[in-house]
Amino acid sequence: DLMSSLSVSPALSPAMAAGWQIDEAKSKVHFTYTRDGVSERGSFAKFKGSADFDADQPTAARLELSIATASIALADELAQGLATSAEWFDSRNHPDAAFQLTSLSRQDETRYAAEGVLTIRGELKKIMLPVDLEIKDNHATASGRLTIVRKDYQLGFGPSAIFVEIGPEVFVDFTLVARKL
């Protein structure tokens, strides 16, 4: 049952946990997709998140990230309007897409395997992705790429599909910069 799998790893004790706040101004969430066979780019301007992380105990890490779907930025206004419509993100009824980390395991010095639950349009899906994480002093930078299969979240199905052909996958590239609290 997916809902029971949402439990987050046990919390770290305050002496071990380092609280982190994502710096929205320094972070970036971009994506690429194909529209009528041509590669296009977009981004999200508003997101927020927080995490607990201790490099000595990565498996106890916690992360919650929320992205405002209405903050999508695309090359043209018509596409941008469609992206927030009921056929796509349905921003009125689902204002945020969210990621909740359920497991983090170290692969090498800066590479981790992150598992979690991605929620878009009320659809919850377990995902796994590689993440590069670098920590220097009180700043951390996490970056990676996530592939989203549109049909998994019912993104872009309806009458607008008659006018434009969007590829089945969207590639999300992120760089999240956080500061230690």
PDB file of N, CA and C in Angstrom, residues 1-9 100-102 116-119 124-126:
ATOM      1  N   ASP A   1       0.853  -1.188   0.000  1.00  0.00           N
ATOM      2  CA  ASP A   1       0.000   0.000   0.000  1.00  0.00           C
ATOM      3  C   ASP A   1       0.892   1.242   0.000  1.00  0.00           C
ATOM      4  N   LEU A   2       0.682   2.112  -0.986  1.00  0.00           N
ATOM      5  CA  LEU A   2       1.553   3.273  -1.168  1.00  0.00           C
ATOM      6  C   LEU A   2       1.483   4.231   0.013  1.00  0.00           C
ATOM      7  N   MET A   3       0.307   4.448   0.574  1.00  0.00           N
ATOM      8  CA  MET A   3       0.192   5.401   1.681  1.00  0.00           C
ATOM      9  C   MET A   3       1.026   4.947   2.884  1.00  0.00           C
ATOM     10  N   SER A   4       1.066   3.663   3.180  1.00  0.00           N
ATOM     11  CA  SER A   4       1.849   3.211   4.324  1.00  0.00           C
ATOM     12  C   SER A   4       3.345   3.329   4.055  1.00  0.00           C
ATOM     13  N   SER A   5       3.744   3.385   2.787  1.00  0.00           N
ATOM     14  CA  SER A   5       5.163   3.517   2.477  1.00  0.00           C
ATOM     15  C   SER A   5       5.653   4.948   2.602  1.00  0.00           C
ATOM     16  N   LEU A   6       4.752   5.886   2.902  1.00  0.00           N
ATOM     17  CA  LEU A   6       5.147   7.281   3.023  1.00  0.00           C
ATOM     18  C   LEU A   6       5.837   7.596   4.343  1.00  0.00           C
ATOM     19  N   SER A   7       5.877   6.640   5.264  1.00  0.00           N
ATOM     20  CA  SER A   7       6.524   6.939   6.527  1.00  0.00           C
ATOM     21  C   SER A   7       7.989   7.261   6.278  1.00  0.00           C
ATOM     22  N   VAL A   8       8.439   8.321   6.901  1.00  0.00           N
ATOM     23  CA  VAL A   8       9.807   8.788   6.719  1.00  0.00           C
ATOM     24  C   VAL A   8      10.697   8.051   7.713  1.00  0.00           C
ATOM     25  N   SER A   9      11.957   7.916   7.371  1.00  0.00           N
ATOM     26  CA  SER A   9      12.912   7.266   8.262  1.00  0.00           C
ATOM     27  C   SER A   9      12.850   7.906   9.642  1.00  0.00           C
ATOM     28  N   GLN A 100       8.741  13.818  -1.347  1.00  0.00           N
ATOM     29  CA  GLN A 100       9.107  13.477   0.022  1.00  0.00           C
ATOM     30  C   GLN A 100      10.105  12.330  -0.032  1.00  0.00           C
ATOM     31  N   LEU A 101      11.287  12.573   0.490  1.00  0.00           N
ATOM     32  CA  LEU A 101      12.346  11.570   0.531  1.00  0.00           C
ATOM     33  C   LEU A 101      11.973  10.474   1.525  1.00  0.00           C
ATOM     34  N   THR A 102      12.125   9.216   1.113  1.00  0.00           N
ATOM     35  CA  THR A 102      11.879   8.103   2.029  1.00  0.00           C
ATOM     36  C   THR A 102      13.160   7.342   2.348  1.00  0.00           C
ATOM     37  N   GLY A 116      11.900   8.165  -3.015  1.00  0.00           N
ATOM     38  CA  GLY A 116      10.868   8.963  -2.389  1.00  0.00           C
ATOM     39  C   GLY A 116       9.559   8.842  -3.124  1.00  0.00           C
ATOM     40  N   VAL A 117       8.650   9.710  -2.747  1.00  0.00           N
ATOM     41  CA  VAL A 117       7.329   9.745  -3.355  1.00  0.00           C
ATOM     42  C   VAL A 117       7.142  11.108  -4.004  1.00  0.00           C
ATOM     43  N   LEU A 118       6.812  11.084  -5.293  1.00  0.00           N
ATOM     44  CA  LEU A 118       6.528  12.296  -6.050  1.00  0.00           C
ATOM     45  C   LEU A 118       5.020  12.378  -6.236  1.00  0.00           C
ATOM     46  N   THR A 119       4.455  13.524  -5.884  1.00  0.00           N
ATOM     47  CA  THR A 119       3.016  13.737  -6.014  1.00  0.00           C
ATOM     48  C   THR A 119       2.776  14.867  -7.005  1.00  0.00           C
ATOM     49  N   LEU A 124       0.315   9.856  -6.551  1.00  0.00           N
ATOM     50  CA  LEU A 124       1.533   9.549  -5.803  1.00  0.00           C
ATOM     51  C   LEU A 124       2.251   8.389  -6.476  1.00  0.00           C
ATOM     52  N   LYS A 125       3.552   8.580  -6.751  1.00  0.00           N
ATOM     53  CA  LYS A 125       4.348   7.523  -7.371  1.00  0.00           C
ATOM     54  C   LYS A 125       5.691   7.439  -6.651  1.00  0.00           C
ATOM     55  N   LYS A 126       6.123   6.192  -6.400  1.00  0.00           N
ATOM     56  CA  LYS A 126       7.459   5.979  -5.848  1.00  0.00           C
ATOM     57  C   LYS A 126       8.467   6.218  -6.966  1.00  0.00           C
TER      58      LYS A 126
END
